[in-house]
Short mmCIF file of C-alpha atoms and ligand atoms in Angstrom, two decimals:
data_model
loop_
_atom_site.label_atom_id
_atom_site.label_comp_id
_atom_site.label_asym_id
_atom_site.label_seq_id
_atom_site.Cartn_x
_atom_site.Cartn_y
_atom_site.Cartn_z
CA MET S 267 115.35 79.83 68.96
CA GLN S 268 114.22 80.76 72.38
CA GLN S 269 111.32 78.87 73.76
CA VAL S 270 108.03 80.64 74.67
CA GLN S 271 106.92 79.82 78.06
CA PRO S 272 103.42 79.94 79.38
CA ARG S 273 102.47 82.88 81.32
CA VAL S 274 99.82 82.24 83.91
CA ALA S 275 98.35 83.91 86.81
CA MET S 276 96.29 82.64 89.97
CA PHE S 277 93.89 85.33 91.41
CA GLY S 278 92.20 83.76 94.33
CA GLY S 279 89.80 85.30 96.79
CA THR S 280 86.79 84.81 98.67
CA PHE S 281 84.70 86.46 95.71
CA ASP S 282 81.65 86.97 98.13
CA PRO S 283 80.40 87.97 95.65
CA VAL S 284 82.60 88.60 92.45
CA HIS S 285 82.40 92.51 91.44
CA LEU S 286 83.69 94.58 88.68
CA GLY S 287 86.78 95.43 90.79
CA HIS S 288 87.86 91.83 90.49
CA LEU S 289 86.88 91.30 87.03
CA ARG S 290 88.39 94.43 85.60
CA SER S 291 91.49 93.96 87.60
CA ALA S 292 91.98 90.52 86.17
CA VAL S 293 91.52 91.74 82.63
CA GLU S 294 94.11 94.71 83.12
CA LEU S 295 96.50 92.28 84.84
CA ARG S 296 96.30 89.97 81.90
CA GLU S 297 97.07 92.77 79.56
CA ALA S 298 99.82 94.35 81.77
CA LEU S 299 101.64 91.06 82.01
CA GLY S 300 100.82 89.56 78.62
CA LEU S 301 99.31 86.42 80.47
CA ASP S 302 97.89 83.54 78.60
CA CYS S 303 95.21 83.21 81.28
CA VAL S 304 94.21 84.13 84.78
CA HIS S 305 92.83 81.43 86.97
CA MET S 306 90.21 82.96 89.35
CA LEU S 307 89.69 80.65 92.43
CA PRO S 308 87.07 80.92 95.07
CA ALA S 309 88.38 79.81 98.43
CA ALA S 310 86.37 76.90 99.88
CA ARG S 311 87.53 77.84 103.43
CA PRO S 312 89.43 81.07 103.43
CA PRO S 313 92.18 80.36 106.15
CA LEU S 314 92.32 84.05 107.53
CA ARG S 315 88.76 85.17 107.61
CA GLU S 316 85.17 84.19 108.74
CA VAL S 317 83.39 81.45 106.87
CA PRO S 318 81.57 83.19 104.09
CA GLY S 319 77.77 83.30 104.52
CA VAL S 320 77.21 82.20 100.89
CA SER S 321 78.24 78.66 99.92
CA ALA S 322 81.44 78.04 97.74
CA GLU S 323 79.28 76.46 95.26
CA HIS S 324 77.13 79.60 94.79
CA ARG S 325 80.32 81.95 94.70
CA LEU S 326 81.82 79.84 91.94
CA GLU S 327 78.54 79.88 89.88
CA LEU S 328 78.31 83.82 90.29
CA LEU S 329 82.15 83.89 89.34
CA GLN S 330 81.38 81.60 86.25
CA LEU S 331 78.53 84.04 85.23
CA GLY S 332 80.72 87.15 85.95
CA ILE S 333 83.49 85.69 83.62
CA GLY S 334 81.21 84.82 80.98
CA ASP S 335 83.01 84.57 77.58
CA THR S 336 86.01 87.12 78.64
CA PRO S 337 88.89 85.85 76.90
CA GLY S 338 91.76 84.61 79.10
CA LEU S 339 89.73 84.48 82.36
CA VAL S 340 89.03 81.05 83.95
CA ALA S 341 86.67 80.30 86.92
CA ASP S 342 88.63 77.63 88.53
CA GLY S 343 86.79 75.49 91.20
CA ARG S 344 89.65 73.25 92.12
CA GLU S 345 89.78 74.82 95.92
CA LEU S 346 86.29 73.41 96.27
CA LYS S 347 87.47 69.88 95.84
CA ARG S 348 90.11 69.90 98.49
CA SER S 349 89.44 69.37 102.10
CA GLY S 350 90.84 71.57 104.98
CA PRO S 351 91.72 75.24 104.56
CA SER S 352 92.28 76.68 101.07
CA TYR S 353 95.91 77.34 101.02
CA SER S 354 97.41 79.34 98.08
CA ALA S 355 100.77 77.40 98.32
CA ASP S 356 98.65 73.96 97.61
CA THR S 357 97.00 75.64 94.47
CA LEU S 358 100.29 77.06 93.22
CA THR S 359 101.98 73.59 93.75
CA GLU S 360 99.27 72.11 91.56
CA LEU S 361 99.42 74.86 88.80
CA ARG S 362 103.24 74.51 88.75
CA ALA S 363 102.95 70.67 88.16
CA GLU S 364 100.30 71.32 85.17
CA TYR S 365 102.23 74.14 83.45
CA GLY S 366 105.88 73.10 84.07
CA ASP S 367 109.04 74.30 85.84
CA GLN S 368 109.62 76.91 83.32
CA ALA S 369 106.18 78.39 83.19
CA ARG S 370 106.06 82.07 84.44
CA LEU S 371 103.70 81.70 87.28
CA VAL S 372 102.05 84.62 89.14
CA MET S 373 100.03 85.06 92.16
CA ALA S 374 98.10 88.20 91.95
CA LEU S 375 96.54 89.90 94.90
CA GLY S 376 95.32 93.34 95.89
CA HIS S 377 97.21 95.59 98.29
CA ASP S 378 95.07 94.90 101.26
CA ALA S 379 95.44 91.20 100.82
CA PHE S 380 99.26 91.76 100.36
CA LEU S 381 99.36 93.34 103.82
CA ARG S 382 98.64 90.03 105.26
CA LEU S 383 100.92 87.93 103.17
CA ALA S 384 103.55 87.19 106.01
CA ASP S 385 100.63 85.56 108.10
CA TRP S 386 99.90 83.10 105.27
CA HIS S 387 100.63 79.42 105.24
CA ALA S 388 104.14 78.90 104.18
CA PRO S 389 104.83 82.33 102.69
CA GLU S 390 108.43 81.72 101.67
CA ARG S 391 107.08 78.64 99.67
CA LEU S 392 104.82 81.02 97.64
CA PHE S 393 107.80 82.76 96.18
CA GLU S 394 109.54 79.71 95.40
CA LEU S 395 106.38 78.55 93.36
CA ALA S 396 105.40 81.86 91.82
CA HIS S 397 106.15 85.71 91.42
CA VAL S 398 103.81 87.84 93.53
CA VAL S 399 102.11 90.71 91.77
CA VAL S 400 100.39 93.32 93.99
CA MET S 401 97.61 95.40 92.34
CA GLU S 402 96.93 98.93 93.92
CA ARG S 403 93.42 99.39 95.23
CA PRO S 404 91.76 102.86 96.13
CA ASP S 405 91.56 103.13 99.95
CA HIS S 406 94.11 100.58 100.68
CA GLY S 407 97.38 102.19 100.94
CA ALA S 408 98.66 101.11 104.48
CA ALA S 409 102.28 100.60 105.21
CA LEU S 410 103.90 97.20 105.38
CA SER S 411 104.77 95.17 108.67
CA VAL S 412 108.40 94.35 109.71
CA ALA S 413 107.46 90.70 108.90
CA LEU S 414 106.25 91.47 105.35
CA GLY S 415 109.30 93.78 104.63
CA GLU S 416 111.64 90.81 105.68
CA LEU S 417 109.60 88.38 103.44
CA ILE S 418 109.87 90.49 100.42
CA ALA S 419 113.54 91.90 100.90
CA GLY S 420 115.43 91.77 97.50
CA ARG S 421 112.45 90.65 95.38
CA ASP S 422 111.40 93.89 93.90
CA VAL S 423 111.50 94.22 90.17
CA GLN S 424 110.34 97.33 88.37
CA THR S 425 108.76 96.09 85.09
CA ALA S 426 106.82 92.95 83.75
CA ASP S 427 109.54 92.09 81.34
CA GLN S 428 111.97 91.84 84.23
CA LEU S 429 109.30 89.63 86.16
CA MET S 430 108.88 87.30 83.09
CA ALA S 431 112.66 86.89 82.85
CA SER S 432 112.35 83.99 85.41
CA PRO S 433 109.81 81.39 86.46
CA ALA S 434 109.19 82.70 89.98
CA GLY S 435 110.41 84.63 93.04
CA GLY S 436 110.05 88.22 92.13
CA LEU S 437 107.60 90.95 93.39
CA LEU S 438 106.04 93.47 90.98
CA ARG S 439 103.67 96.33 92.34
CA LEU S 440 101.32 97.44 89.48
CA SER S 441 99.10 100.40 89.23
CA LEU S 442 96.34 99.22 86.79
CA PRO S 443 94.67 101.74 84.53
CA THR S 444 91.10 101.41 86.26
CA ARG S 445 91.48 101.33 89.79
CA MET S 446 87.93 100.68 91.34
CA ALA S 447 86.92 101.37 94.86
CA VAL S 448 84.51 98.45 94.74
CA SER S 449 84.34 95.88 97.61
CA ALA S 450 82.46 92.73 98.27
CA THR S 451 81.67 94.10 101.76
CA GLU S 452 80.03 97.27 100.38
CA VAL S 453 78.05 95.18 97.93
CA ARG S 454 76.79 92.76 100.74
CA GLN S 455 75.66 95.65 102.81
CA ARG S 456 73.87 97.20 99.79
CA LEU S 457 72.23 94.05 99.10
CA ALA S 458 71.32 93.49 102.82
CA SER S 459 69.52 96.90 103.05
CA GLY S 460 67.79 96.69 99.73
CA ARG S 461 70.00 99.42 98.03
CA SER S 462 71.15 99.19 94.49
CA VAL S 463 74.32 97.34 93.43
CA ARG S 464 73.84 98.22 89.67
CA TYR S 465 77.15 98.58 87.74
CA LEU S 466 79.27 97.34 90.81
CA LEU S 467 78.56 93.74 89.37
CA THR S 468 78.00 92.37 86.05
CA ALA S 469 74.18 92.48 84.94
CA GLU S 470 74.21 88.48 84.98
CA VAL S 471 75.72 88.28 88.49
CA GLU S 472 73.19 90.77 89.67
CA ARG S 473 70.31 89.14 88.17
CA ARG S 474 71.25 85.59 89.54
CA LEU S 475 72.09 86.83 92.97
CA LEU S 476 68.58 88.63 92.97
CA ALA S 477 66.80 85.52 91.98
CA LEU S 478 68.40 83.25 94.60
CA GLY S 479 67.89 85.81 97.29
CA LEU S 480 71.72 85.86 98.40
CA TYR S 481 73.02 88.23 100.87
CA GLY S 482 69.51 89.01 101.95
CA ALA S 483 68.73 90.62 98.47
CA GLY S 484 64.87 90.20 97.59
CA ASP S 485 63.88 89.42 93.94
CA GLY S 486 62.61 92.62 92.23
P1 ATP O 1078 85.66 91.75 101.19
O1 ATP O 1078 85.09 93.36 100.96
O2 ATP O 1078 84.44 90.97 101.46
O3 ATP O 1078 86.90 91.82 101.99
P2 ATP O 1078 87.02 91.95 98.62
O4 ATP O 1078 86.08 92.94 97.80
O5 ATP O 1078 88.33 92.58 99.15
O6 ATP O 1078 85.97 91.41 99.71
P3 ATP O 1078 88.01 89.50 98.14
O7 ATP O 1078 87.39 88.18 97.39
O8 ATP O 1078 88.39 89.36 99.42
O9 ATP O 1078 87.16 90.75 97.70
O10 ATP O 1078 89.44 89.64 97.30
C1 ATP O 1078 89.98 88.88 96.41
C2 ATP O 1078 91.18 89.34 95.74
O11 ATP O 1078 91.00 90.71 94.98
C3 ATP O 1078 92.21 90.11 96.88
O12 ATP O 1078 93.35 89.97 96.50
C4 ATP O 1078 91.72 91.78 96.88
O13 ATP O 1078 92.77 92.52 97.25
C5 ATP O 1078 91.34 91.70 95.40
N1 ATP O 1078 90.56 92.91 95.18
C6 ATP O 1078 89.28 92.91 95.65
N2 ATP O 1078 88.42 93.99 95.08
C7 ATP O 1078 89.49 94.74 94.53
C8 ATP O 1078 89.42 95.91 93.68
N3 ATP O 1078 88.43 96.71 93.71
N4 ATP O 1078 90.49 96.20 93.01
C9 ATP O 1078 91.56 95.57 93.09
N5 ATP O 1078 91.76 94.36 93.70
C10 ATP O 1078 90.76 93.89 94.35
#
């Protein structure tokens, strides 16, 4: 009998703060690929962007609140425990060691993040460790750079089943059912100017963030 291998995704980000675009994408990603779980990991020190104004601990706390009891989603704080930049290659190495050689490991990211993949630390290594799954995102449809084209050459697969036939190395583009034009930038701008963020975040995340006065938000 064929052994069933674990199917696990890593979904990293700044999560500054986590919003419904992140959470709904994670739920639909899990469904689309039949994943056992999706590790959502706030980057302590995102290598390619400015240091977030809100601490990694607060971003993790909001992520935990956002996930709540959602089946299969895990708020994973491991990148907060490492020093130096938060490289996905290091995180995938750890997940690979935990789940084993034959596990189907996926690194999930939105199209905007994917566009910069060739600039990441050890991009070839990412494909040795995992499959890459790119989620379409409204308003983010720009073309790929030459370097990115070279990185992904020959890796495309068309279906989740094809992807799951091997432990790593493929590239799948997904158009998930609910594509949301929500960004953390928009959420931060709204909070800073006292505008509503209702229904862009979960109620728990909104409540906590207002209570803490994060992103310049007032309480009430
Ligand atoms: P910012 O506006 O600060 O750049 P963001 O909303 O893009 O933030 P990040 O934490 O930078 O959020 O994103 C983490 C990951 O989630 C990235 O791979 C990004 O592409 C993806 N992502 C963010 N928002 C969405 C969304 N609305 N739909 C699908 N994927 C998303």
